[in-house]
XYZ file of C-alpha atoms in Angstrom:
741
model
C -5.877 108.581 133.327
C -9.385 109.083 134.719
C -10.625 110.415 131.380
C -8.992 107.511 129.559
C -10.599 104.952 131.868
C -13.994 106.637 131.591
C -13.772 106.678 127.785
C -12.808 102.990 127.666
C -15.649 102.036 130.005
C -18.267 103.955 128.034
C -17.060 102.509 124.736
C -16.067 99.121 126.062
C -17.278 97.188 123.023
C -15.378 99.431 120.625
C -12.196 99.160 122.721
C -12.372 95.363 122.807
C -13.042 95.190 119.067
C -10.172 97.592 118.293
C -7.709 95.468 120.256
C -8.899 92.269 118.579
C -8.623 93.930 115.159
C -5.085 95.072 115.982
C -4.155 91.538 117.030
C -5.723 89.942 113.962
C -4.261 92.572 111.628
C -0.675 92.211 112.840
C -1.023 88.417 112.844
C -2.229 88.427 109.232
C 0.548 90.799 108.151
C 3.192 88.702 109.919
C 1.834 85.503 108.373
C 1.897 86.981 104.869
C 5.363 88.519 105.195
C 6.987 85.573 106.965
C 9.894 85.722 109.457
C 13.079 87.660 108.712
C 15.265 87.260 111.780
C 19.016 87.714 111.840
C 21.574 86.337 114.283
C 24.488 88.362 112.951
C 26.820 88.928 115.891
C 29.453 90.590 113.738
C 30.445 94.068 114.834
C 31.701 96.231 111.957
C 35.312 97.237 112.427
C 36.413 94.217 114.442
C 39.075 91.889 113.103
C 36.698 88.925 112.855
C 34.263 91.058 110.853
C 37.031 92.080 108.432
C 38.047 88.439 108.043
C 34.450 87.443 107.315
C 34.030 90.219 104.751
C 37.239 89.229 102.940
C 36.234 85.557 102.956
C 32.773 86.302 101.541
C 34.244 88.481 98.782
C 37.121 86.203 97.836
C 35.475 82.809 98.360
C 31.713 83.209 97.790
C 29.688 80.413 99.341
C 32.546 79.204 101.532
C 32.123 79.232 105.266
C 29.149 76.911 105.783
C 29.634 74.566 108.732
C 26.976 71.895 108.086
C 28.223 68.317 108.217
C 27.042 64.722 108.084
C 29.033 62.628 110.569
C 29.061 58.862 110.961
C 30.835 56.561 113.372
C 31.250 52.826 113.764
C 32.683 50.931 116.725
C 33.096 47.610 114.916
C 35.369 47.822 111.915
C 36.128 51.090 110.160
C 34.251 53.572 108.011
C 36.290 52.265 105.043
C 34.553 48.862 105.293
C 32.645 48.046 102.113
C 29.244 47.798 103.819
C 29.639 51.139 105.608
C 30.990 52.869 102.511
C 28.111 51.573 100.376
C 25.403 52.630 102.836
C 26.854 56.087 103.367
C 27.601 56.693 99.682
C 23.980 55.930 98.819
C 22.764 58.178 101.643
C 25.026 61.037 100.534
C 23.759 60.733 96.953
C 20.164 60.875 98.187
C 20.932 63.984 100.245
C 22.677 65.639 97.292
C 19.591 65.001 95.132
C 17.278 66.913 97.471
C 16.079 70.273 96.096
C 17.922 73.064 97.879
C 21.124 71.065 98.467
C 23.951 72.465 96.351
C 26.726 69.988 97.082
C 27.834 67.173 99.361
C 31.562 66.521 99.655
C 32.359 63.188 101.288
C 35.458 61.245 102.333
C 35.191 58.557 99.651
C 36.036 60.788 96.695
C 38.149 63.832 95.930
C 41.814 64.565 96.621
C 41.214 65.659 100.218
C 38.853 62.808 101.109
C 41.351 61.172 103.436
C 41.358 64.220 105.670
C 37.675 63.590 106.440
C 38.404 60.207 108.034
C 39.764 60.069 111.584
C 43.155 58.574 112.338
C 41.608 55.500 113.965
C 39.259 54.991 111.000
C 36.107 54.886 113.132
C 34.695 58.329 112.283
C 34.143 60.225 109.037
C 32.220 63.252 107.877
C 30.946 64.945 104.745
C 30.559 68.693 104.177
C 27.124 69.921 103.201
C 26.347 73.114 101.251
C 22.864 74.529 100.764
C 21.850 76.556 97.735
C 20.568 79.558 99.652
C 22.790 79.300 102.717
C 19.914 78.927 105.177
C 18.002 75.735 104.303
C 14.926 76.454 106.401
C 13.349 74.031 108.826
C 11.586 71.807 106.267
C 14.654 71.174 104.098
C 16.894 70.698 107.122
C 14.508 68.084 108.493
C 14.455 66.233 105.147
C 18.247 66.196 105.073
C 18.419 64.873 108.639
C 15.843 62.152 107.995
C 17.495 61.099 104.723
C 21.005 60.891 106.151
C 19.984 59.154 109.370
C 18.083 56.476 107.453
C 21.494 54.884 106.799
C 22.087 54.234 110.488
C 21.848 50.727 111.908
C 23.026 48.862 114.999
C 26.671 49.282 114.037
C 26.559 52.652 112.279
C 25.714 55.928 114.021
C 24.804 58.937 111.890
C 24.354 62.510 113.109
C 24.270 65.930 111.508
C 25.634 69.235 112.746
C 25.982 72.829 111.715
C 24.048 76.064 111.833
C 21.645 75.156 109.038
C 20.906 71.708 110.412
C 20.175 73.212 113.819
C 17.032 74.664 112.222
C 15.550 71.161 112.099
C 15.684 71.110 115.879
C 13.996 74.478 116.187
C 11.717 75.008 119.101
C 8.268 73.770 118.302
C 4.928 74.436 119.923
C 4.124 76.738 122.783
C 4.343 74.364 125.742
C 6.294 76.822 127.889
C 3.774 79.624 127.348
C 0.844 77.305 128.078
C 2.375 76.036 131.321
C 3.260 79.543 132.480
C -0.235 80.827 131.754
C -1.848 77.842 133.481
C 0.169 78.364 136.657
C -0.600 82.090 136.575
C -4.327 81.327 136.244
C -4.244 79.075 139.308
C -2.419 81.706 141.386
C -4.840 84.429 140.260
C -7.853 82.298 141.137
C -6.439 81.637 144.606
C -5.791 85.361 145.104
C -9.124 86.622 143.743
C -11.520 83.742 144.388
C -13.276 84.739 141.154
C -12.891 82.940 137.834
C -13.836 86.043 135.849
C -11.357 88.256 137.701
C -8.566 85.685 137.390
C -9.021 85.435 133.615
C -8.867 89.204 132.983
C -5.118 89.693 133.615
C -4.358 86.692 131.412
C -6.634 87.868 128.602
C -5.164 91.366 128.755
C -1.584 90.095 128.703
C -2.263 87.647 125.862
C -3.764 90.324 123.619
C -0.921 92.767 124.301
C 1.833 90.154 123.983
C 0.271 88.540 120.903
C 0.087 91.875 119.093
C 3.668 92.677 120.097
C 4.956 89.257 119.008
C 3.477 89.669 115.544
C 4.803 93.225 115.440
C 8.274 91.945 116.310
C 8.166 89.594 113.331
C 7.273 92.537 111.085
C 10.053 94.584 112.678
C 12.546 91.996 111.449
C 11.921 93.189 107.877
C 13.191 96.708 108.585
C 16.066 96.077 111.029
C 18.190 93.277 112.509
C 16.129 91.321 115.035
C 17.498 88.161 116.689
C 15.422 85.003 116.331
C 15.050 84.761 120.117
C 13.541 88.274 120.356
C 9.871 87.184 119.984
C 10.207 84.538 122.709
C 12.142 86.930 124.945
C 9.426 89.524 124.401
C 6.760 86.947 125.193
C 8.606 85.939 128.353
C 8.857 89.544 129.561
C 5.419 90.566 128.305
C 3.512 87.741 129.955
C 5.293 88.341 133.244
C 4.824 92.105 133.448
C 1.469 92.104 131.633
C -0.197 89.703 134.057
C 1.385 91.492 137.016
C 0.301 94.958 135.891
C -3.251 93.780 135.329
C -3.163 92.046 138.730
C -2.345 95.340 140.471
C -5.163 97.192 138.696
C -7.754 94.460 139.292
C -6.749 94.318 142.972
C -7.416 98.065 143.337
C -10.695 97.714 141.397
C -11.887 94.945 143.730
C -11.003 97.138 146.710
C -13.316 99.817 145.318
C -16.123 97.327 144.788
C -15.836 96.074 148.361
C -16.039 99.679 149.519
C -19.393 99.982 147.743
C -18.331 101.973 144.655
C -20.235 101.422 141.399
C -18.382 99.278 138.860
C -17.555 102.188 136.551
C -16.280 104.412 139.365
C -14.216 101.600 140.897
C -12.568 100.913 137.529
C -11.916 104.619 136.938
C -10.270 104.979 140.332
C -8.187 101.827 139.802
C -6.795 103.151 136.514
C -6.349 106.694 137.860
C -4.318 105.464 140.830
C -2.710 102.059 140.273
C -2.874 102.569 136.505
C -0.536 105.520 136.873
C 1.903 103.370 138.836
C 1.674 100.753 136.069
C 2.507 103.348 133.409
C 5.430 104.582 135.513
C 6.706 101.047 136.140
C 6.367 100.134 132.474
C 8.227 103.312 131.589
C 11.141 102.325 133.810
C 11.296 98.911 132.119
C 11.362 100.582 128.690
C 14.032 103.052 129.811
C 16.183 100.148 130.972
C 15.610 98.169 127.764
C 16.211 101.109 125.448
C 19.441 101.767 127.319
C 20.870 99.052 125.057
C 20.718 101.523 122.171
C 23.689 103.442 123.558
C 25.860 100.400 122.798
C 25.254 101.059 119.080
C 25.185 97.358 118.212
C 22.641 96.506 115.516
C 22.124 93.020 116.929
C 21.016 94.436 120.293
C 19.078 97.377 118.847
C 16.462 95.021 117.460
C 16.196 93.128 120.754
C 15.801 96.378 122.712
C 13.098 97.817 120.467
C 11.204 94.510 120.208
C 11.175 94.003 123.990
C 10.195 97.631 124.600
C 7.371 97.307 122.074
C 6.055 94.341 124.055
C 6.133 96.256 127.341
C 4.461 99.314 125.788
C 1.614 97.247 124.352
C 1.057 95.303 127.585
C 0.895 98.579 129.528
C -1.485 100.028 126.937
C -3.706 96.953 127.205
C -3.677 97.213 131.003
C -5.004 100.789 131.039
C -7.439 100.532 128.087
C -8.554 96.961 127.400
C -8.616 95.952 131.068
C -11.068 98.665 132.250
C -13.303 97.813 129.301
C -13.311 94.160 130.376
C -13.915 95.172 133.997
C -17.018 97.001 132.823
C -18.197 93.879 131.010
C -17.917 91.489 133.976
C -19.321 93.974 136.515
C -19.507 92.702 140.083
C -18.275 89.267 139.034
C -14.789 90.698 139.667
C -15.613 89.720 143.260
C -15.957 86.118 144.292
C -19.356 84.687 145.188
C -18.630 84.856 148.910
C -17.557 88.490 148.609
C -20.686 89.378 146.645
C -22.906 87.692 149.243
C -21.112 89.531 152.036
C -21.451 92.864 150.202
C -25.158 92.335 149.518
C -25.872 91.237 153.086
C -23.726 93.616 155.079
C -23.308 96.561 152.755
C -20.086 98.334 151.825
C -17.159 98.018 154.180
C -13.964 100.032 154.036
C -10.885 97.860 153.912
C -9.707 96.898 157.358
C -6.181 97.482 158.585
C -3.706 94.861 157.405
C -3.838 91.722 159.474
C -2.637 88.172 159.318
C 0.769 86.972 158.144
C 1.627 90.170 156.248
C 1.081 92.388 159.270
C 2.928 90.006 161.596
C 5.886 89.833 159.219
C 5.995 93.607 158.881
C 6.045 93.985 162.664
C 8.752 91.310 162.947
C 10.984 93.181 160.489
C 10.383 96.372 162.457
C 11.592 94.701 165.683
C 14.709 93.028 164.193
C 15.953 95.168 161.292
C 19.697 94.667 161.877
C 19.572 90.885 162.218
C 17.275 90.348 159.255
C 19.098 92.900 157.104
C 22.426 91.162 157.749
C 20.930 87.753 156.953
C 19.427 89.004 153.685
C 22.684 90.674 152.647
C 24.599 87.436 153.345
C 22.225 85.417 151.153
C 22.622 87.873 148.275
C 26.418 87.900 148.641
C 26.757 84.104 148.619
C 24.599 83.769 145.515
C 26.548 86.517 143.751
C 29.982 84.888 144.253
C 29.896 82.704 141.096
C 29.519 85.893 139.038
C 33.224 86.553 139.656
C 34.070 83.631 137.331
C 31.742 84.779 134.529
C 33.151 83.748 131.142
C 31.592 85.216 128.026
C 32.153 83.226 124.874
C 30.959 80.694 122.364
C 27.983 78.637 123.439
C 27.803 76.301 120.484
C 26.200 72.977 119.594
C 28.431 71.245 122.126
C 26.239 72.695 124.856
C 23.013 71.354 123.335
C 20.960 68.521 124.854
C 22.661 65.136 124.595
C 19.699 63.783 122.612
C 20.010 66.320 119.767
C 21.600 65.298 116.476
C 23.763 68.438 116.429
C 25.196 67.618 119.867
C 25.837 64.013 118.796
C 27.619 65.165 115.626
C 29.664 67.647 117.665
C 30.741 64.964 120.127
C 31.566 62.427 117.411
C 33.733 64.947 115.538
C 35.455 65.958 118.771
C 36.285 62.359 119.687
C 37.412 61.431 116.199
C 39.319 64.521 115.080
C 39.955 66.493 118.258
C 37.769 69.105 119.957
C 39.118 71.988 117.881
C 37.660 70.658 114.633
C 34.240 71.922 115.739
C 35.412 75.506 115.609
C 38.409 76.067 113.355
C 39.936 79.516 113.126
C 39.967 81.130 109.707
C 42.964 83.217 108.703
C 42.200 85.500 105.754
C 44.468 87.990 103.988
C 44.137 90.515 101.187
C 46.931 89.747 98.704
C 48.079 92.583 96.441
C 51.118 91.048 94.746
C 53.023 87.881 93.940
C 55.288 88.577 96.929
C 52.231 88.716 99.186
C 50.996 85.388 97.832
C 54.390 83.786 98.374
C 54.605 85.066 101.951
C 51.090 83.863 102.663
C 51.747 80.335 101.363
C 54.688 80.061 103.791
C 52.546 80.870 106.838
C 51.271 77.308 107.550
C 54.785 76.108 108.353
C 55.220 78.846 110.981
C 51.770 78.215 112.458
C 52.207 74.441 112.906
C 54.661 74.975 115.759
C 52.425 77.409 117.661
C 51.218 76.333 121.083
C 47.534 75.374 120.983
C 47.457 74.568 117.249
C 46.515 70.994 116.301
C 46.578 71.170 112.495
C 46.959 73.808 109.804
C 45.572 73.494 106.273
C 47.654 74.470 103.266
C 47.223 78.071 102.177
C 44.515 78.479 99.554
C 44.385 81.421 97.145
C 41.277 82.246 95.139
C 41.142 82.269 91.333
C 41.807 86.002 91.047
C 44.773 85.727 93.405
C 43.689 88.614 95.628
C 42.512 86.675 98.705
C 44.070 83.861 100.679
C 42.665 81.643 103.412
C 44.163 79.205 105.922
C 42.195 77.015 108.336
C 43.715 76.486 111.786
C 42.309 73.765 114.035
C 43.002 74.432 117.749
C 43.766 71.675 120.211
C 40.859 72.831 122.391
C 37.134 73.300 121.838
C 35.586 76.572 120.612
C 34.170 77.174 124.092
C 37.515 76.856 125.875
C 39.358 79.827 127.326
C 42.497 78.282 125.824
C 41.050 78.760 122.337
C 40.376 82.413 123.118
C 43.958 82.700 124.356
C 45.150 81.191 121.049
C 43.216 83.855 119.126
C 44.919 86.560 121.171
C 48.308 84.931 120.711
C 47.922 84.653 116.929
C 46.812 88.259 116.630
C 49.284 89.716 119.101
C 52.562 87.904 118.464
C 52.561 84.920 116.089
C 51.149 86.506 112.918
C 52.862 89.912 113.273
C 56.193 88.115 113.746
C 55.615 85.693 110.843
C 54.587 88.445 108.412
C 57.092 91.076 109.528
C 58.597 92.835 106.515
C 56.184 91.275 104.022
C 53.332 93.781 104.100
C 50.726 90.997 104.413
C 47.958 91.784 106.894
C 46.325 88.561 108.127
C 42.967 88.696 109.923
C 41.868 85.965 112.353
C 38.207 85.037 112.088
C 35.973 82.102 112.849
C 33.368 81.321 115.473
C 35.482 81.821 118.585
C 37.147 84.962 117.254
C 33.781 86.506 116.352
C 32.303 85.826 119.782
C 35.428 87.101 121.519
C 35.315 90.340 119.533
C 31.618 90.753 120.274
C 32.167 90.087 123.978
C 35.076 92.534 124.050
C 32.958 95.324 122.566
C 30.160 94.679 125.064
C 32.453 94.509 128.091
C 34.130 97.725 127.018
C 30.797 99.562 126.876
C 29.161 97.836 129.843
C 30.164 100.474 132.461
C 28.638 103.243 130.325
C 25.509 101.186 129.765
C 25.005 100.254 133.428
C 25.741 103.815 134.516
C 23.185 105.207 132.073
C 20.433 102.765 133.042
C 21.047 103.171 136.779
C 21.288 106.946 136.460
C 18.024 107.303 134.535
C 16.231 104.979 136.958
C 17.486 106.956 139.947
C 16.356 110.182 138.304
C 12.840 108.824 137.855
C 12.682 107.704 141.481
C 14.088 111.026 142.661
C 11.275 112.853 140.870
C 8.640 110.439 142.131
C 9.606 110.171 145.814
C 11.549 113.437 146.342
C 14.273 111.663 148.276
C 17.997 111.046 147.848
C 18.010 107.816 149.861
C 15.228 105.996 148.005
C 16.916 106.105 144.547
C 20.329 105.210 145.960
C 18.945 102.205 147.860
C 17.034 101.153 144.743
C 20.222 101.264 142.656
C 22.135 99.146 145.183
C 19.276 96.656 145.529
C 18.872 96.321 141.775
C 22.580 95.721 141.272
C 22.469 93.123 144.057
C 19.554 91.338 142.345
C 21.416 91.342 139.019
C 24.662 90.029 140.546
C 22.932 87.245 142.495
C 20.852 86.110 139.529
C 23.991 86.026 137.380
C 25.616 83.875 140.034
C 22.860 81.297 139.639
C 23.112 81.451 135.833
C 26.878 80.913 135.977
C 26.514 77.967 138.370
C 23.937 76.215 136.179
C 25.079 76.992 132.639
C 28.807 77.712 132.906
C 29.663 75.288 135.693
C 27.061 72.765 134.535
C 25.453 72.249 137.958
C 22.283 70.430 136.932
C 22.111 71.725 133.360
C 21.988 68.242 131.818
C 19.412 67.165 134.393
C 17.202 70.076 133.362
C 17.627 69.221 129.676
C 19.660 72.380 129.038
C 22.758 70.730 127.616
C 26.313 70.708 128.895
C 28.436 73.327 130.593
C 29.655 76.215 128.481
C 30.365 79.924 128.515
C 27.657 82.550 128.821
C 26.418 84.274 125.667
C 28.177 87.643 125.212
C 24.931 89.594 124.853
C 23.268 88.039 127.906
C 24.656 90.495 130.504
C 23.376 93.530 128.613
C 19.888 92.178 127.968
C 19.512 90.763 131.474
C 20.756 93.942 133.150
C 18.153 95.895 131.155
C 15.280 93.566 131.958
C 16.212 92.917 135.584
C 16.733 96.576 136.383
C 13.341 97.390 134.904
C 11.554 94.595 136.761
C 13.282 95.436 140.039
C 12.121 99.034 139.694
C 8.537 97.774 139.395
C 8.506 96.273 142.871
C 10.373 99.273 144.251
C 7.688 101.580 142.866
C 4.732 99.565 144.182
C 6.299 99.069 147.625
C 7.660 102.555 148.248
C 4.610 104.316 146.779
C 2.474 103.079 149.675
C 5.211 103.907 152.196
C 5.567 107.389 150.737
C 1.823 107.974 150.936
C 1.825 107.015 154.617
C 4.913 109.136 155.261
C 3.252 112.214 153.769
C 0.183 111.615 155.933
C 1.912 110.901 159.281
C 5.625 111.852 159.014
C 6.255 108.678 161.012
C 8.917 106.586 159.253
C 8.395 103.441 161.333
C 4.656 103.504 160.673
C 5.177 104.299 156.996
C 7.508 101.328 156.492
C 5.382 98.972 158.594
C 2.074 99.864 156.928
C 3.548 100.019 153.445
C 5.114 96.568 153.750
C 2.012 95.041 155.335
C -0.357 96.394 152.704
C 1.742 95.646 149.614
C 3.648 92.477 150.480
C 0.727 90.151 149.686
C 0.079 91.538 146.230
C 3.814 91.859 145.495
C 4.407 88.254 146.548
C 1.434 87.063 144.469
C 2.736 89.006 141.485
C 6.206 87.549 142.034
C 4.891 83.975 142.151
C 3.120 84.571 138.834
C 6.180 86.094 137.203
C 8.492 83.376 138.524
C 6.135 80.684 137.208
C 6.006 82.293 133.776
C 9.781 82.717 133.600
C 10.576 79.184 134.790
C 8.099 77.720 132.301
C 10.309 79.065 129.511
C 13.059 76.695 130.617
C 10.972 74.096 128.749
C 11.296 76.036 125.479
C 14.301 73.951 124.401
C 16.290 77.107 123.653
C 19.418 77.463 125.780
C 19.464 81.265 125.506
C 15.811 81.598 126.506
C 16.406 79.117 129.347
C 19.240 81.356 130.579
C 16.896 84.327 130.534
C 14.129 82.332 132.218
C 16.263 81.074 135.093
C 18.064 84.382 135.513
C 14.874 86.435 135.551
C 13.009 83.993 137.804
C 15.896 84.014 140.282
C 16.094 87.803 140.256
C 12.356 88.217 140.792
C 12.338 85.659 143.614
C 15.241 87.349 145.381
C 13.801 90.793 144.711
C 10.332 90.002 146.050
C 11.113 87.639 148.923
C 14.535 88.861 150.085
C 15.060 92.451 148.993
C 11.643 94.143 148.986
C 10.121 92.273 151.916
C 13.248 91.974 154.045
C 16.375 93.967 153.204
C 14.731 97.174 151.929
C 12.325 97.604 154.892
C 15.090 96.658 157.327
C 17.352 99.366 155.889
C 14.519 101.880 155.905
C 13.833 101.170 159.577
C 17.505 101.681 160.386
C 17.782 104.928 158.423
C 14.634 106.464 159.891
C 13.676 109.897 158.622
C 16.835 110.050 156.479
C 14.984 107.896 153.957
C 12.957 110.920 152.898
C 15.642 113.619 153.056
C 15.983 115.982 150.118
C 17.950 119.265 150.135
C 15.617 122.241 150.180
C 17.262 123.857 147.162
C 16.781 120.673 145.131
C 13.203 120.286 146.326
C 12.367 123.743 144.985
C 13.827 122.980 141.564
C 12.420 119.502 140.935
C 9.083 119.216 139.121
C 6.339 117.590 141.185
C 4.861 114.349 139.936
C 2.736 111.737 141.656
C 2.939 108.069 140.779
C -0.130 106.886 142.649
C -2.209 109.676 144.216
C -4.464 108.776 147.145
C -8.113 108.212 146.365
C -10.639 110.870 147.432
C -12.170 110.131 150.805
C -15.931 109.924 150.618
C -18.790 107.762 151.814
C -20.243 105.961 148.833
C -23.915 105.309 148.418
C -25.009 101.698 148.990
C -24.697 99.731 145.794
C -27.091 96.963 144.866
C -25.233 93.826 143.855
C -27.021 91.536 141.485
C -26.536 87.988 142.798
C -26.105 85.021 140.520
C -29.360 83.179 139.923
C -27.852 80.115 141.533
C -27.219 82.084 144.719
C -30.713 83.610 145.296
C -32.139 82.781 148.730
C -34.897 84.429 150.785
C -32.286 86.054 152.993
C -30.385 87.340 149.964
C -33.580 88.723 148.436
C -34.425 90.633 151.616
C -30.876 91.923 151.917
C -30.838 93.089 148.312
C -34.133 94.900 148.948
C -32.595 96.704 151.898
C -34.652 94.918 154.547
């Protein structure tokens, strides 16, 4: 690490240029290739996946869910004025390039089924030529259809393709997060130049990774939220990692070290801790690969790529930039003090951090119990976690897709927004006859609102039936209906016929996906926790430290999930925050959040315990080690946490419900981790356990390889360093002090 820092400092211009070229090159390649994201939740081998495959093969082009919905309170949709306006609008939509067909309620044999029983609501089905219309075409369709609306006629559009018109635009969340981080950094450092370095480093690393993620989508399945998730994680950890290194660099400058030597020492010590912490985050993220789900593989690799590049920027680009700004890494007051009074070794921790550390030392049992109670209360909602379909019914009330969803639900029943699709492979005339008799048996099933007639394709080898539940796609009752159809109703109705009917559709697909994840979750959590504990065991040569870290990390995950469940599943304040209505939690959220949260929690564990471990090795006094370690690291950990929380919460403004879940969950976990666990519960437990914190069996100690996360700096008395003052700060006293008088 020392050699790397020295090389980057000596060739600082080349390093900066290389990073800018990498950023520009990946941006140009991503711009030329365009996005290629995939939100395919289907898991090969599940029943919903088999139903989807049969439907695609037997009924090509069927399965689109885009609709144009209109509603009138005065009169009915059959009124001449309403029919004329909507017919003209539907013709205009059908004439748009990229629109294959529009099937409305005013023509065709099944038109009457598209008008609600009370006559106030109607809808038309919309099919796009290429399946995915893209944002521009979707927006044209929305604008064209909604031009028919007036004071009496409401028009809204829904469906997966139309949702593209409401895609997240701009980068407001990133800008707000970066602005808040800049303010916090300036308060911490008192130097504009020093406060801008962590942000510049993180932006270059995250920008390169974001463009790389877009390119990655061309070679594997990458979800469309992966770039924003990577940006969210990358900005948080990137700014924090650079903050730790700059803090150590400034410490060296205050001690009188030359700029180059201070930067080298910062990278050789704190830089090693940054690499270790980033490695733990990547280990946790790549743990998703053991689930063997293509949808999550892309997310794991994209997020890991972001962390790797931010770490690389922190230990290469950052020292180069530190060499460029020189002593301006210190604030003006610090530079004046250094020039006037000479180098000063850092004093013992004082102020609020030292007082808090001493307070925890005096009352470990009381404070530990209080912290544990807070974590337990926040974790309670996690017990009601429901994984399932979070569809357009959970969108903001102002969105056209949410309005269309609500209008369809009121007019035709909530189940119309997520019908179940029953598909069968028909090998003979007897199979076709048995299949056409199924609707009659299904109509009397509990939870079924309506059943369409059986439809057989032209070749006669595939049949499809649409079943509309009485409940919404998000409801547990709809999931229960899927289980009931698969487990009892369909096997009983097809007994002796040889027809194998598969239940698909939105709810069935999400339920299958959630079932696969829940089944593999224990293996995944065990692997991630086990690897993290192994890394900590090697680093701190202790049994207690890794075990406490595992328990603390699980506590942070459970409590943050409790907050996510309360806001998004229970709907406590979700509409107020512009996050839509209450609904189930996305099936993939637990896996991704466990990965990210475990990695981030390990970061603070590493930075806190590293200093305690150093003091323990020097004094063999556990109470002193815990007290000094907490006092010396709590300020920088809390500053880093405030930055990360600000960045994560800013992403709530992204307009994306999934990203908002990640933002709130991660911000909550970091807040609890930094302000409850690492500065309260962990030190309290370590005080109570005493020397047992550092116990390791002798036989294991002999067999473990020895590594050092953050070695202590060499003790030496540096030569006085001349600090060039800013021209605006030159005074006679400063001139004499700089001359050594």
